[in-house]
Amino acid sequence: MKPTPTSPSEPILAFGAHPDDIEFGCGGVIARETRAGRAVHFVVCSRGEAGTNGTPTLRSAEARRAARLLGATLEFVRLDGDAQLEIRAAHSLKLAGIIRRVRPAAVLAPSLASNQHPDHYRLGQLVRDATRLARYGGLQALNARPAHAIGQLLFYAVSPDAEPPDLQPVLIDVSAPEIVAAWTAAMEAHVSQMKTRNYVDLQLARARVHGLRAGVAHAQPLWPNDPLVFDSLAAMTRAAARF
Amino acid sequence: MKPTPTSPSEPILAFGAHPDDIEFGCGGVIARETRAGRAVHFVVCSRGEAGTNGTPTLRSAEARRAARLLGATLEFVRLDGDAQLEIRAAHSLKLAGIIRRVRPAAVLAPSLASNQHPDHYRLGQLVRDATRLARYGGLQALNARPAHAIGQLLFYAVSPDAEPPDLQPVLIDVSAPEIVAAWTAAMEAHVSQMKTRNYVDLQLARARVHGLRAGVAHAQPLWPNDPLVFDSLAAMTRAAARF
Amino acid sequence: MKPTPTSPSEPILAFGAHPDDIEFGCGGVIARETRAGRAVHFVVCSRGEAGTNGTPTLRSAEARRAARLLGATLEFVRLDGDAQLEIRAAHSLKLAGIIRRVRPAAVLAPSLASNQHPDHYRLGQLVRDATRLARYGGLQALNARPAHAIGQLLFYAVSPDAEPPDLQPVLIDVSAPEIVAAWTAAMEAHVSQMKTRNYVDLQLARARVHGLRAGVAHAQPLWPNDPLVFDSLAAMTRAAARF
Amino acid sequence: MKPTPTSPSEPILAFGAHPDDIEFGCGGVIARETRAGRAVHFVVCSRGEAGTNGTPTLRSAEARRAARLLGATLEFVRLDGDAQLEIRAAHSLKLAGIIRRVRPAAVLAPSLASNQHPDHYRLGQLVRDATRLARYGGLQALNARPAHAIGQLLFYAVSPDAEPPDLQPVLIDVSAPEIVAAWTAAMEAHVSQMKTRNYVDLQLARARVHGLRAGVAHAQPLWPNDPLVFDSLAAMTRAAARF
Amino acid sequence: MKPTPTSPSEPILAFGAHPDDIEFGCGGVIARETRAGRAVHFVVCSRGEAGTNGTPTLRSAEARRAARLLGATLEFVRLDGDAQLEIRAAHSLKLAGIIRRVRPAAVLAPSLASNQHPDHYRLGQLVRDATRLARYGGLQALNARPAHAIGQLLFYAVSPDAEPPDLQPVLIDVSAPEIVAAWTAAMEAHVSQMKTRNYVDLQLARARVHGLRAGVAHAQPLWPNDPLVFDSLAAMTRAAARF
Amino acid sequence: MKPTPTSPSEPILAFGAHPDDIEFGCGGVIARETRAGRAVHFVVCSRGEAGTNGTPTLRSAEARRAARLLGATLEFVRLDGDAQLEIRAAHSLKLAGIIRRVRPAAVLAPSLASNQHPDHYRLGQLVRDATRLARYGGLQALNARPAHAIGQLLFYAVSPDAEPPDLQPVLIDVSAPEIVAAWTAAMEAHVSQMKTRNYVDLQLARARVHGLRAGVAHAQPLWPNDPLVFDSLAAMTRAAARF
């Protein structure tokens, strides 16, 4: 069976450890996809109950509003709770069940760089395991739904420290004004998190620096888990990176 | 000025240090491109005069025949001679002049992995420098032709030892029977190099191992010099890598 | 107490996460050792119950047959079950108990490269921990048998993705026709796993590519956990690697 | 042609950039080899004329005396002069000519780690190139002597900063009292270099730290340029590293 | 709120997996700090009950005596027991509670290098997580004490194998005779561990090798978890590293 | 001779390959030092004669004006010319002569990351070599001035691509409004380079992203060539990095 490019009708599935991780880490990419008509679904694995600012109720509402602004659907899933995530096979099985239900073309998850919030890289590992479990035929616990092989697992970085130091990213152009506007609005929806520092402004600065490398105004980096496969060189010969 | 995907009418430019490097390192990719109607031009920087087998005259003829079998044009350029290549600014200028003349969408060059024939990684460095010189407006020595910015520089590996150990490749599907046949014929055209070991068979084995990672029968790896830039996730969600 | 080379009468102990991992990852090395008269014992930590093809009963039988073809003995040990392995101290203790019972010269385990089936690299970590526990004198749970220090822990890679990207392997020459034949027969004994792709052929292709680097027909790579220690340069001056 | 272990009658060839590099970087290994009856030849590529202490004449005499104490022969070769070594093809050709004349089983050279004296890593690169040139049949400049393929190129580190940070060394046991004594005497022969710090004492401390990893009193690390090739696991199962 | 240099009145908090880890891994640094009047507190997470030599009671007494010799206070905390440490959120919470109680300027923990005793790198991970938990305001389990943000987390290496291979350390000058004497006495207080090898002598040799890189007699390396932040270049322009 | 912290009266010496490199890569750090009363001297190794915009005359004038705005002195030195820099011993000697004349506490140079303008990383290598040559007593060519050992060599990155991917930087706080203002003015002095993109704005965005990691408004990263050496932990316990 030869692999084929996925159809635009297949959704994107994005996982976040806390209510604002997806928006800060890859919100521009999400806006880009939903504007192009692709369905995107968020799975958020805590309600930020360990955070310094905001209550779980407030932060859940902020997350729902941010997802709506980006054109994505959202669900919460309970694992071990904010700041206490552990690597457990049961968690991966639960996430694999969601993958089989949503049947995405691509999955987005926080990076595996270990020098960041431990919930982030542990969720990244759980999701990576889950994408494998989702495609094995013999798992009793997942029998309710047929196996599903995703097209690509892509990691995002919530902050500069979370960028994998020794891997080369792919850069997604998020420069269109309506994309920047939607992304900005989604980040600003997390009102409770804006007290100590202007993270919105900082993420836009970060996207400008990555844009510089891509030859565009704003770009967000993603790190593919597996080598990218192409049919020809055409996809790779776009004029780029010219500092 | 926003970068745009290159047109299929723009050629590919491939550099090799010895008469058979391009064929062994990325011949399948070349066959794939020429079959799709894209022009490919080879620049070979020695005539193999230091090799144990074959004379410069014989090896030049073999290279011309191999290029013809792949549908590519070929020229020889004299730098320091086989096994004696040095890093000199004059060499990069010379190669930059060729880039300005050919005006390619993408450039292919041997990888920078240092544990291989020194001509290979030195040529890789010279070509990388040349792609920069080609786009600077102020160089007197290159004034005869307008500046040219290529779309992407991609490195190939002549042998397993030349694969950059810590970078993730992109994999090009070269499985189509007519591609494998053309590539095989081009490698076999280097008759003088077949005496000590069956390199053709070994390169096909290597392509099968890389194909395994891509979920196809045969694939060849390439390593992009700069981060790849995409407009959306669509290009990256092809079903892949499922050992 | 000065370390001394191990006696050929000491066995090799190989751990696998699934019924076919050892055969695919280092079967040629196993065949090489048993042909030379060394005892080899397999410990398989699941019955492949999560796999798409084959039942646990069928796969156990295939594993026993493959071990027999390689001249090795085999036992199954139950940890968390296929695709659900977790890092637990109790697992390492159990594996350390086996090491004390078998008292091997060398231990083989799946590599720690994290971009592969999670059971693989987690088993690699558990075995690495177990080799340490086996040599500590004070562990009550292991008191039944005297402490044992192995000579070397060597990692194998079930697939190309499992090869540690930034470590240099040692290459074991498995080119002798009777070695290749025994290894091939052992891989083919896993009949249930041959439906979707010809993994036997692919592993032989992989061994040919590694053989190319070793200057032999077929080689399998292993990655030592600790620096190799030698009495002189004699062991390292075999003519090698000449692509 | 199958590679075979080298005979103990084949010599070892060691290159140094300055008169004392070989002694400090791998003198214990040299003593170990000459005590075992193997011929060792030193090629020293400057007379230390840029150093703060000692004159070229004095330092040449010290080097000759140190080589004699280790049981090695020595010759000086002129490249660019102390502290001014450049990467030139002519240098590699000259060193390749020496390799063809001496026909060693193994070659020792300073490591490629770039954060050390530039003469050191540049000589390492030149020697690596030279080992390749020595085995190519077509090089006119080397025609006077038949091609020669060495068994292994091994890098040594003159100081801790020169140890390649991301490669695993092999450790050579140099603990025997007569080895330590010969090595110490050879280092102490460089009287002119002992004014500012006690390098002898420091190198012995370094060998003790490496010995700790090898489970012996003193060891010196070497870094193989190519993967080591073995016929079986027997060579690797010596009891080791047990901090 | 602008970060400010910590006051010398704030304590240092050091974590060890076994009764002698802190002394061997960073005892010289501890002696340096207490001599300068800074309070240092040790948290030891087992009593060495899995070790080959010594009983838990004996080793606890040795640890108390060693801490006293270094001028530090000490407490034991029970996690999973010697040689059986697991990554659990509950452990990190417990350690975070200690951080909130002690309120240190800097925290010292064993390095994350995975090729060492698993208790070491797992404790390093738990401490890293704990330093984050300590500063989050919303964690119910830690409510008894106010959040605390430490100034820097620094990793130490108990042995050469535990030194992170690809990170550059900072070097702390521990050359003063009274520092070396206090450190030596603290290591020698672990009498039960001196039977098999002279670890004291070996750690001093290691400190001399690191001292060589620092241009001093003895130095101990530490690896900062986060980039160091400075107000100017003045702190970094001390004359150093001149092998 | 024990190393001692350098006096604030010793100057800083910064090398740039092109007229604007120092300002863009570490201009904030320069402003911070000159505001604190330290002398800073720039050495610029081309006049930008290969650039697309601006003439050598114009660019020289811009560089002089920028240096003045930062409070630094400036000289031009001719090596191989813009875009054609080669690694030559004569260049390092020339730069070493400047180091002996200026006698700096610290030297700033472009980073060694190879995926940037080749003049940048080659100049970085030449400067690194030069700092060594400057301290050797025996070099005839440098005899006119006494040897000089600098305190630390620090690399800067002109662009994000030039940041060494696998090294941890130190971060210098450049947040003070007068520092940002002086740095901005110095970058804007390079009027000829502002035509194609707003590099000033981009560098400030980059400094904000690095500031995020340092817990300050703006920071610039530097990469030390040698391990930093400290007398105690006090310098490292400033509260930092809290995304």
PDB file of C-alpha atoms in Angstrom, chain F residues 11 48-49 71 75 77 91 100 112 125 129 135 151-152 161 174 179 192 206 223:
ATOM      1  CA  PRO F  11      39.635  47.298  27.116  1.00  0.00           C
ATOM      2  CA  GLY F  48      31.419  45.432   2.628  1.00  0.00           C
ATOM      3  CA  GLU F  49      32.583  45.655  -0.979  1.00  0.00           C
ATOM      4  CA  GLY F  71      31.446  55.067  22.325  1.00  0.00           C
ATOM      5  CA  GLU F  75      40.018  50.526  12.670  1.00  0.00           C
ATOM      6  CA  VAL F  77      42.147  45.795   8.589  1.00  0.00           C
ATOM      7  CA  HIS F  91      45.744  36.487   8.859  1.00  0.00           C
ATOM      8  CA  ARG F 100      49.091  42.372  21.546  1.00  0.00           C
ATOM      9  CA  LEU F 112      31.773  29.391  14.538  1.00  0.00           C
ATOM     10  CA  GLN F 125      38.284  30.777  13.615  1.00  0.00           C
ATOM     11  CA  ASP F 129      43.765  31.158  16.541  1.00  0.00           C
ATOM     12  CA  ARG F 135      50.294  34.532  24.089  1.00  0.00           C
ATOM     13  CA  GLY F 151      40.689  36.708  29.851  1.00  0.00           C
ATOM     14  CA  GLN F 152      37.963  35.212  27.696  1.00  0.00           C
ATOM     15  CA  ASP F 161      21.184  31.102  12.047  1.00  0.00           C
ATOM     16  CA  VAL F 174      20.966  45.160  27.887  1.00  0.00           C
ATOM     17  CA  ILE F 179      21.544  51.079  26.319  1.00  0.00           C
ATOM     18  CA  SER F 192      22.563  51.663   3.257  1.00  0.00           C
ATOM     19  CA  ARG F 206      15.611  38.855  18.960  1.00  0.00           C
ATOM     20  CA  TRP F 223      29.025  31.962  23.744  1.00  0.00           C
TER      21      TRP F 223
END
